Amino acid sequence: MSESRADSHSGRAAASLLAEPETVSPFLHDRGDVVYNPLTGGQIVKTDHAYTALSRIEEGLPVRPDSAAVEHLRAMRFLIEDVEKESRSSHLLYLSIETCTVCNHRCPFCPVSIDPRERDVMPQEVFERVVGQAVAAGGKGLVVFLSNYNEPSFDPYFEDRVRFLFGRGLAVSLLTNASGFTPERCELFRSLGKFRYIGVNLPTLRPERYEKLHGTKDLARVLENMEAIQTRELTEEAAIVLLGDEDEEHRRDTEEIRARFEPKGWIIKPFKIRSRPDSGTYVPEPPAYKNLRGCELMGSRPFEHLHVTATGKAVLCCQDYHEKHVIGDVKTQSVDEILGGEKLARLRRWAYGVEQAPADFLCRRCEFAIGS
């Protein structure tokens, strides 16, 4: 929403115009033509009467409290009564569950390359319980991601995880270097179901450059496995995530990969390498935000995602490699307890500027934060 919301912390100046203690939610996202509420998934187009009413409330101008526009704002929870209570709510769309800490590649932009973690593997019983609880919280439409800072195909229970998720009819997505997607494993997966999304981290087709960028000589094996993924139609969307510095080398790699893989149905997604706050890699972090107003990393991480590490720790965000902001432990707490707990609620209020976050708060130096 506007700067006035950030300054007034959810329309306090306009509260007297509405039924006490109604206020504009501080958790709304201004997405250009629409305003989005990550707590309901609802949005209001800026040409709508409801948006006009919302803007007037923010500015302290009079509105009819019983108008259809205001009633719509209440129903969509754009107007709320209790900010603290709202910060304990969730709209869970994504479960990112890192089932093991192993990664067999060493990409220099990734903190694994300079500070690899000890080997941990999540027990299958814990995995199944967390998935079941997350589905209960988010519904059957929940998307499960099996990757974070690991290589999911090197999890010793990877096939069991996929078999379980496909058996539950869930959407399964992952980012992989494809080195573990052997033709034999691809054949098994074809018999079990279909992934929603497989993104392959492939920065180049040149062996020497690949070794420099991934720290391995796996390119030939990766390309063979990608052929197995494509010919067996394992996924609804097959993408190549092509990270680089947006320089001449990156453009050349993109052209070569596009020429080879687009005719086969792969979607080519070139991206500039982004920093990860407090990761210690060579990628420079942006200046710290003074004022925070939310998160737009594939939606709102604080409200729409749950991140669980291989050790069972639930953390605020995928950017939190060093687990600075632990919000719970799935070995001792339920998903509902974690999502509705005070630890996460406080971090949500920090991330959206409802409360002043500490200077070292992760979101202050995140490229995906909304702030100024």
Tab-separated table of C-alpha atoms in Angstrom:
chain	number	residue	atom	x	y	z
A	1	MET	CA	0.000	0.000	0.000
A	2	SER	CA	0.988	3.645	0.144
A	3	GLU	CA	3.660	5.379	2.208
A	4	SER	CA	0.850	6.745	4.405
A	5	ARG	CA	0.143	3.189	5.607
A	6	ALA	CA	3.785	2.658	6.515
A	7	ASP	CA	3.873	5.975	8.375
A	8	SER	CA	0.561	5.576	10.201
A	9	HIS	CA	0.944	1.822	10.824
A	10	SER	CA	-2.333	0.644	9.343
A	11	GLY	CA	-4.514	3.638	9.072
A	12	ARG	CA	-4.788	4.682	12.730
A	13	ALA	CA	-5.588	8.201	11.600
A	14	ALA	CA	-8.744	6.933	9.941
A	15	ALA	CA	-9.893	4.601	12.691
A	16	SER	CA	-12.456	7.073	14.043
A	17	LEU	CA	-14.328	6.916	10.751
A	18	LEU	CA	-15.054	3.217	11.215
A	19	ALA	CA	-16.452	0.968	13.876
A	20	GLU	CA	-13.810	0.867	16.623
A	21	PRO	CA	-11.254	-0.646	16.603
A	22	GLU	CA	-11.195	-1.295	12.830
A	23	THR	CA	-8.015	-0.411	10.993
A	24	VAL	CA	-6.449	-0.975	7.581
A	25	SER	CA	-4.373	-4.151	7.639
A	26	PRO	CA	-0.635	-3.373	7.661
A	27	PHE	CA	0.028	-6.624	5.767
A	28	LEU	CA	-1.304	-5.600	2.342
A	29	HIS	CA	0.838	-5.641	-0.809
A	30	ASP	CA	0.690	-2.954	-3.477
A	31	ARG	CA	1.253	-4.837	-6.754
A	32	GLY	CA	0.786	-2.001	-9.198
A	33	ASP	CA	-2.725	-2.414	-10.569
A	34	VAL	CA	-4.006	-4.335	-7.546
A	35	VAL	CA	-3.679	-4.512	-3.787
A	36	TYR	CA	-3.188	-8.057	-2.491
A	37	ASN	CA	-3.865	-9.535	0.928
A	38	PRO	CA	-1.501	-12.467	1.643
A	39	LEU	CA	-3.692	-13.557	4.538
A	40	THR	CA	-6.695	-14.329	2.352
A	41	GLY	CA	-5.338	-14.467	-1.197
A	42	GLY	CA	-7.830	-11.741	-2.080
A	43	GLN	CA	-7.035	-8.715	-4.173
A	44	ILE	CA	-8.699	-5.448	-5.093
A	45	VAL	CA	-8.247	-3.802	-8.456
A	46	LYS	CA	-7.396	-0.119	-8.133
A	47	THR	CA	-10.298	0.856	-10.360
A	48	ASP	CA	-12.723	-0.740	-7.897
A	49	HIS	CA	-14.894	1.252	-5.472
A	50	ALA	CA	-13.400	-0.776	-2.620
A	51	TYR	CA	-9.948	0.572	-3.403
A	52	THR	CA	-11.284	4.127	-3.410
A	53	ALA	CA	-12.777	3.506	0.022
A	54	LEU	CA	-9.520	1.962	1.262
A	55	SER	CA	-7.512	4.957	0.050
A	56	ARG	CA	-9.895	7.397	1.716
A	57	ILE	CA	-9.662	5.509	4.997
A	58	GLU	CA	-5.864	5.628	4.838
A	59	GLU	CA	-5.929	9.346	4.218
A	60	GLY	CA	-8.352	9.998	7.083
A	61	LEU	CA	-11.198	11.040	4.784
A	62	PRO	CA	-14.829	10.159	5.536
A	63	VAL	CA	-16.434	6.988	4.215
A	64	ARG	CA	-19.790	5.351	4.799
A	65	PRO	CA	-19.060	2.552	7.302
A	66	ASP	CA	-22.070	0.578	6.047
A	67	SER	CA	-21.311	0.942	2.333
A	68	ALA	CA	-20.903	-2.102	0.102
A	69	ALA	CA	-17.269	-1.145	-0.532
A	70	VAL	CA	-16.422	-1.053	3.162
A	71	GLU	CA	-18.276	-4.313	3.792
A	72	HIS	CA	-16.208	-5.867	1.025
A	73	LEU	CA	-13.003	-4.634	2.668
A	74	ARG	CA	-14.079	-6.258	5.925
A	75	ALA	CA	-14.962	-9.558	4.251
A	76	MET	CA	-11.563	-9.641	2.497
A	77	ARG	CA	-9.816	-8.677	5.752
A	78	PHE	CA	-8.405	-5.516	4.267
A	79	LEU	CA	-9.986	-3.950	7.337
A	80	ILE	CA	-9.232	-5.758	10.587
A	81	GLU	CA	-9.890	-5.300	14.279
A	82	ASP	CA	-6.732	-6.702	15.878
A	83	VAL	CA	-3.302	-6.376	14.253
A	84	GLU	CA	-1.604	-8.628	16.809
A	85	LYS	CA	-4.192	-11.365	16.245
A	86	GLU	CA	-3.850	-10.985	12.471
A	87	SER	CA	-0.081	-11.459	12.774
A	88	ARG	CA	-0.756	-14.940	14.194
A	89	SER	CA	-2.792	-15.963	11.147
A	90	SER	CA	-1.492	-17.782	8.065
A	91	HIS	CA	-2.517	-18.488	4.491
A	92	LEU	CA	-0.272	-21.467	3.842
A	93	LEU	CA	0.349	-22.084	0.143
A	94	TYR	CA	3.854	-23.582	0.112
A	95	LEU	CA	5.763	-26.047	2.252
A	96	SER	CA	9.524	-25.983	1.665
A	97	ILE	CA	10.883	-29.049	3.379
A	98	GLU	CA	14.608	-29.659	3.148
A	99	THR	CA	14.890	-33.396	3.727
A	100	CYS	CA	18.682	-33.555	3.810
A	101	THR	CA	21.596	-31.133	4.064
A	102	VAL	CA	23.704	-32.789	1.376
A	103	CYS	CA	24.685	-30.941	-1.778
A	104	ASN	CA	27.254	-32.483	-4.094
A	105	HIS	CA	27.960	-29.223	-5.966
A	106	ARG	CA	29.694	-26.051	-4.787
A	107	CYS	CA	28.216	-23.049	-6.581
A	108	PRO	CA	30.239	-20.014	-5.418
A	109	PHE	CA	27.192	-17.789	-4.919
A	110	CYS	CA	25.715	-20.309	-2.457
A	111	PRO	CA	26.744	-20.386	1.228
A	112	VAL	CA	27.173	-24.167	0.960
A	113	SER	CA	30.357	-23.465	-1.018
A	114	ILE	CA	32.043	-21.688	1.899
A	115	ASP	CA	30.278	-23.057	4.967
A	116	PRO	CA	28.886	-26.553	4.284
A	117	ARG	CA	26.688	-28.034	7.004
A	118	GLU	CA	27.033	-31.334	8.786
A	119	ARG	CA	25.187	-34.219	7.178
A	120	ASP	CA	21.600	-34.515	8.414
A	121	VAL	CA	18.701	-36.474	6.993
A	122	MET	CA	15.105	-36.033	8.113
A	123	PRO	CA	13.487	-39.289	9.303
A	124	GLN	CA	10.665	-40.414	7.024
A	125	GLU	CA	8.216	-40.501	9.935
A	126	VAL	CA	8.898	-36.830	10.690
A	127	PHE	CA	8.609	-35.965	7.006
A	128	GLU	CA	5.209	-37.648	6.643
A	129	ARG	CA	3.871	-36.083	9.822
A	130	VAL	CA	4.932	-32.567	8.808
A	131	VAL	CA	3.447	-32.942	5.326
A	132	GLY	CA	0.171	-34.222	6.772
A	133	GLN	CA	-0.073	-31.341	9.232
A	134	ALA	CA	0.820	-28.790	6.554
A	135	VAL	CA	-1.888	-30.148	4.250
A	136	ALA	CA	-4.371	-29.875	7.108
A	137	ALA	CA	-3.341	-26.246	7.582
A	138	GLY	CA	-3.107	-25.229	3.930
A	139	GLY	CA	-5.438	-27.603	2.105
A	140	LYS	CA	-5.031	-30.015	-0.786
A	141	GLY	CA	-3.708	-27.244	-3.022
A	142	LEU	CA	-0.522	-26.983	-0.969
A	143	VAL	CA	2.657	-27.064	-3.075
A	144	VAL	CA	5.558	-29.013	-1.548
A	145	PHE	CA	9.121	-27.961	-2.397
A	146	LEU	CA	11.843	-30.504	-1.709
A	147	SER	CA	14.817	-28.210	-2.125
A	148	ASN	CA	16.508	-25.319	-0.421
A	149	TYR	CA	20.292	-25.370	0.095
A	150	ASN	CA	20.515	-29.098	-0.608
A	151	GLU	CA	20.471	-31.372	-3.623
A	152	PRO	CA	17.196	-33.272	-3.058
A	153	SER	CA	18.109	-36.193	-5.302
A	154	PHE	CA	21.018	-37.039	-2.959
A	155	ASP	CA	18.650	-37.602	-0.050
A	156	PRO	CA	18.877	-41.379	0.663
A	157	TYR	CA	15.070	-41.435	1.039
A	158	PHE	CA	14.350	-39.278	-2.010
A	159	GLU	CA	12.341	-41.940	-3.808
A	160	ASP	CA	10.326	-42.654	-0.651
A	161	ARG	CA	9.553	-38.931	-0.255
A	162	VAL	CA	8.331	-38.652	-3.841
A	163	ARG	CA	6.320	-41.868	-3.598
A	164	PHE	CA	4.574	-40.577	-0.462
A	165	LEU	CA	3.792	-37.140	-1.932
A	166	PHE	CA	2.519	-38.527	-5.229
A	167	GLY	CA	0.416	-41.011	-3.272
A	168	ARG	CA	-1.221	-38.105	-1.443
A	169	GLY	CA	-1.950	-36.369	-4.750
A	170	LEU	CA	0.149	-33.331	-3.817
A	171	ALA	CA	1.902	-30.892	-6.126
A	172	VAL	CA	5.655	-31.504	-5.863
A	173	SER	CA	8.243	-28.997	-7.034
A	174	LEU	CA	12.000	-28.896	-6.767
A	175	LEU	CA	15.157	-27.207	-7.950
A	176	THR	CA	17.947	-29.649	-8.737
A	177	ASN	CA	21.346	-29.868	-10.399
A	178	ALA	CA	19.962	-33.061	-12.038
A	179	SER	CA	23.067	-35.105	-11.213
A	180	GLY	CA	20.950	-37.617	-9.278
A	181	PHE	CA	18.099	-37.918	-11.784
A	182	THR	CA	19.372	-41.083	-13.401
A	183	PRO	CA	17.389	-42.687	-16.256
A	184	GLU	CA	16.476	-45.575	-13.913
A	185	ARG	CA	15.142	-43.194	-11.271
A	186	CYS	CA	13.238	-41.227	-13.922
A	187	GLU	CA	11.590	-44.461	-15.039
A	188	LEU	CA	10.457	-45.113	-11.458
A	189	PHE	CA	9.039	-41.617	-11.076
A	190	ARG	CA	7.131	-41.926	-14.338
A	191	SER	CA	5.338	-44.945	-12.858
A	192	LEU	CA	4.425	-42.997	-9.696
A	193	GLY	CA	3.039	-39.722	-10.998
A	194	LYS	CA	4.154	-36.333	-12.279
A	195	PHE	CA	5.980	-33.412	-10.689
A	196	ARG	CA	4.421	-29.962	-10.819
A	197	TYR	CA	7.774	-28.325	-11.516
A	198	ILE	CA	11.380	-29.393	-12.015
A	199	GLY	CA	13.896	-26.596	-12.331
A	200	VAL	CA	17.417	-27.611	-13.314
A	201	ASN	CA	20.254	-25.349	-12.252
A	202	LEU	CA	22.298	-25.339	-15.469
A	203	PRO	CA	24.514	-22.270	-15.953
A	204	THR	CA	26.408	-23.280	-19.102
A	205	LEU	CA	27.043	-25.991	-21.697
A	206	ARG	CA	30.826	-25.523	-21.616
A	207	PRO	CA	32.557	-28.155	-19.422
A	208	GLU	CA	35.364	-25.948	-18.092
A	209	ARG	CA	33.003	-23.122	-17.249
A	210	TYR	CA	30.552	-25.573	-15.643
A	211	GLU	CA	33.337	-26.900	-13.416
A	212	LYS	CA	34.206	-23.338	-12.395
A	213	LEU	CA	30.580	-22.443	-11.634
A	214	HIS	CA	29.520	-25.715	-9.935
A	215	GLY	CA	32.781	-27.104	-8.610
A	216	THR	CA	32.258	-30.485	-10.317
A	217	LYS	CA	32.782	-32.259	-13.635
A	218	ASP	CA	29.177	-33.480	-13.695
A	219	LEU	CA	28.066	-31.742	-16.889
A	220	ALA	CA	27.970	-34.836	-19.135
A	221	ARG	CA	26.003	-36.789	-16.518
A	222	VAL	CA	23.650	-33.847	-15.961
A	223	LEU	CA	22.878	-33.542	-19.670
A	224	GLU	CA	22.186	-37.280	-19.930
A	225	ASN	CA	19.834	-37.107	-16.956
A	226	MET	CA	18.048	-34.064	-18.365
A	227	GLU	CA	17.346	-36.067	-21.502
A	228	ALA	CA	15.785	-38.758	-19.287
A	229	ILE	CA	13.629	-36.149	-17.521
A	230	GLN	CA	12.421	-34.736	-20.824
A	231	THR	CA	11.754	-37.969	-22.713
A	232	ARG	CA	9.807	-39.485	-19.810
A	233	GLU	CA	7.659	-36.349	-19.350
A	234	LEU	CA	8.173	-36.321	-15.597
A	235	THR	CA	6.848	-32.841	-14.933
A	236	GLU	CA	4.144	-30.369	-15.859
A	237	GLU	CA	6.806	-27.682	-16.203
A	238	ALA	CA	10.460	-28.366	-17.011
A	239	ALA	CA	12.640	-25.301	-16.612
A	240	ILE	CA	16.317	-24.469	-16.812
A	241	VAL	CA	17.311	-21.892	-14.209
A	242	LEU	CA	20.287	-20.106	-15.687
A	243	LEU	CA	21.983	-17.961	-13.070
A	244	GLY	CA	24.655	-15.453	-13.977
A	245	ASP	CA	25.909	-11.889	-13.746
A	246	GLU	CA	23.984	-10.583	-16.780
A	247	ASP	CA	27.299	-10.066	-18.543
A	248	GLU	CA	28.494	-11.253	-21.959
A	249	GLU	CA	29.274	-14.759	-20.675
A	250	HIS	CA	25.802	-15.082	-19.170
A	251	ARG	CA	24.167	-13.923	-22.396
A	252	ARG	CA	26.252	-16.362	-24.437
A	253	ASP	CA	25.342	-19.238	-22.093
A	254	THR	CA	21.686	-18.299	-22.349
A	255	GLU	CA	21.724	-18.285	-26.141
A	256	GLU	CA	23.468	-21.671	-26.313
A	257	ILE	CA	21.129	-23.294	-23.793
A	258	ARG	CA	18.070	-21.764	-25.408
A	259	ALA	CA	19.075	-23.091	-28.831
A	260	ARG	CA	19.596	-26.600	-27.493
A	261	PHE	CA	16.707	-27.000	-25.074
A	262	GLU	CA	13.807	-24.744	-26.089
A	263	PRO	CA	12.927	-26.922	-29.116
A	264	LYS	CA	12.613	-29.843	-26.679
A	265	GLY	CA	10.047	-28.048	-24.541
A	266	TRP	CA	12.236	-26.692	-21.764
A	267	ILE	CA	11.457	-23.225	-20.422
A	268	ILE	CA	14.637	-21.134	-20.157
A	269	LYS	CA	14.765	-18.805	-17.150
A	270	PRO	CA	17.886	-16.619	-17.012
A	271	PHE	CA	18.258	-14.747	-13.716
A	272	LYS	CA	20.819	-12.440	-12.225
A	273	ILE	CA	22.516	-13.992	-9.204
A	274	ARG	CA	20.946	-12.472	-6.101
A	275	SER	CA	22.479	-12.013	-2.697
A	276	ARG	CA	21.457	-13.985	0.389
A	277	PRO	CA	21.566	-11.891	3.561
A	278	ASP	CA	24.435	-12.705	5.916
A	279	SER	CA	25.561	-15.616	3.712
A	280	GLY	CA	29.220	-14.613	3.451
A	281	THR	CA	29.462	-15.297	-0.293
A	282	TYR	CA	31.026	-12.965	-2.850
A	283	VAL	CA	27.637	-11.559	-3.914
A	284	PRO	CA	27.270	-8.058	-2.425
A	285	GLU	CA	24.236	-7.343	-0.267
A	286	PRO	CA	22.097	-4.236	-0.872
A	287	PRO	CA	22.053	-1.353	1.614
A	288	ALA	CA	19.888	-2.028	4.632
A	289	TYR	CA	16.275	-0.919	4.502
A	290	LYS	CA	15.339	1.614	7.164
A	291	ASN	CA	11.613	0.907	6.849
A	292	LEU	CA	10.173	-2.531	6.123
A	293	ARG	CA	6.748	-3.105	4.580
A	294	GLY	CA	6.649	-6.802	3.668
A	295	CYS	CA	8.051	-9.514	1.443
A	296	GLU	CA	7.602	-10.425	-2.222
A	297	LEU	CA	9.732	-13.549	-2.567
A	298	MET	CA	7.313	-15.758	-4.496
A	299	GLY	CA	4.547	-14.271	-2.408
A	300	SER	CA	4.802	-13.422	1.260
A	301	ARG	CA	7.287	-15.744	2.936
A	302	PRO	CA	6.086	-14.853	6.452
A	303	PHE	CA	2.405	-15.632	5.730
A	304	GLU	CA	2.253	-18.012	2.739
A	305	HIS	CA	5.291	-20.280	3.241
A	306	LEU	CA	6.594	-22.683	5.851
A	307	HIS	CA	10.301	-23.591	5.733
A	308	VAL	CA	11.542	-26.685	7.533
A	309	THR	CA	15.191	-27.781	7.595
A	310	ALA	CA	16.527	-31.332	7.688
A	311	THR	CA	17.042	-31.073	11.455
A	312	GLY	CA	13.365	-30.253	11.970
A	313	LYS	CA	13.875	-26.559	12.642
A	314	ALA	CA	11.259	-24.247	11.142
A	315	VAL	CA	12.812	-20.951	10.018
A	316	LEU	CA	11.402	-17.659	8.816
A	317	CYS	CA	12.623	-17.865	5.253
A	318	CYS	CA	14.653	-19.738	2.659
A	319	GLN	CA	17.209	-16.914	2.845
A	320	ASP	CA	18.027	-17.815	6.456
A	321	TYR	CA	20.912	-20.230	5.808
A	322	HIS	CA	22.398	-19.838	9.282
A	323	GLU	CA	19.009	-20.304	10.993
A	324	LYS	CA	19.093	-16.955	12.789
A	325	HIS	CA	15.308	-16.774	12.997
A	326	VAL	CA	14.041	-20.149	14.182
A	327	ILE	CA	10.279	-20.120	14.687
A	328	GLY	CA	9.797	-23.663	15.966
A	329	ASP	CA	10.774	-27.316	15.855
A	330	VAL	CA	8.555	-29.848	14.084
A	331	LYS	CA	9.957	-32.644	16.245
A	332	THR	CA	8.303	-31.155	19.332
A	333	GLN	CA	5.601	-28.822	17.924
A	334	SER	CA	2.777	-29.139	15.452
A	335	VAL	CA	2.625	-27.078	12.276
A	336	ASP	CA	-0.394	-25.204	13.671
A	337	GLU	CA	1.527	-24.321	16.831
A	338	ILE	CA	4.435	-22.971	14.807
A	339	LEU	CA	2.319	-20.978	12.353
A	340	GLY	CA	0.245	-19.449	15.140
A	341	GLY	CA	3.092	-18.969	17.609
A	342	GLU	CA	4.432	-15.731	19.022
A	343	LYS	CA	7.902	-16.181	17.490
A	344	LEU	CA	6.594	-16.101	13.939
A	345	ALA	CA	4.002	-13.444	14.764
A	346	ARG	CA	6.715	-11.110	16.042
A	347	LEU	CA	8.851	-11.654	12.941
A	348	ARG	CA	5.833	-10.937	10.747
A	349	ARG	CA	5.275	-7.653	12.565
A	350	TRP	CA	8.958	-6.806	12.117
A	351	ALA	CA	8.917	-7.718	8.409
A	352	TYR	CA	5.897	-5.480	7.759
A	353	GLY	CA	7.017	-2.532	9.876
A	354	VAL	CA	4.272	-2.900	12.463
A	355	GLU	CA	7.027	-3.046	15.066
A	356	GLN	CA	10.568	-1.737	14.707
A	357	ALA	CA	12.851	-4.623	13.767
A	358	PRO	CA	16.389	-4.909	15.136
A	359	ALA	CA	19.154	-3.512	12.957
A	360	ASP	CA	20.449	-7.008	12.189
A	361	PHE	CA	17.054	-8.425	11.187
A	362	LEU	CA	17.498	-10.574	8.063
A	363	CYS	CA	14.831	-8.792	6.010
A	364	ARG	CA	16.600	-5.445	6.234
A	365	ARG	CA	19.267	-6.628	3.766
A	366	CYS	CA	17.111	-8.867	1.601
A	367	GLU	CA	16.629	-8.014	-2.073
A	368	PHE	CA	13.073	-9.395	-1.943
A	369	ALA	CA	11.907	-7.267	0.981
A	370	ILE	CA	9.512	-4.400	0.423
A	371	GLY	CA	11.047	-1.382	2.048
A	372	SER	CA	12.667	1.992	1.805
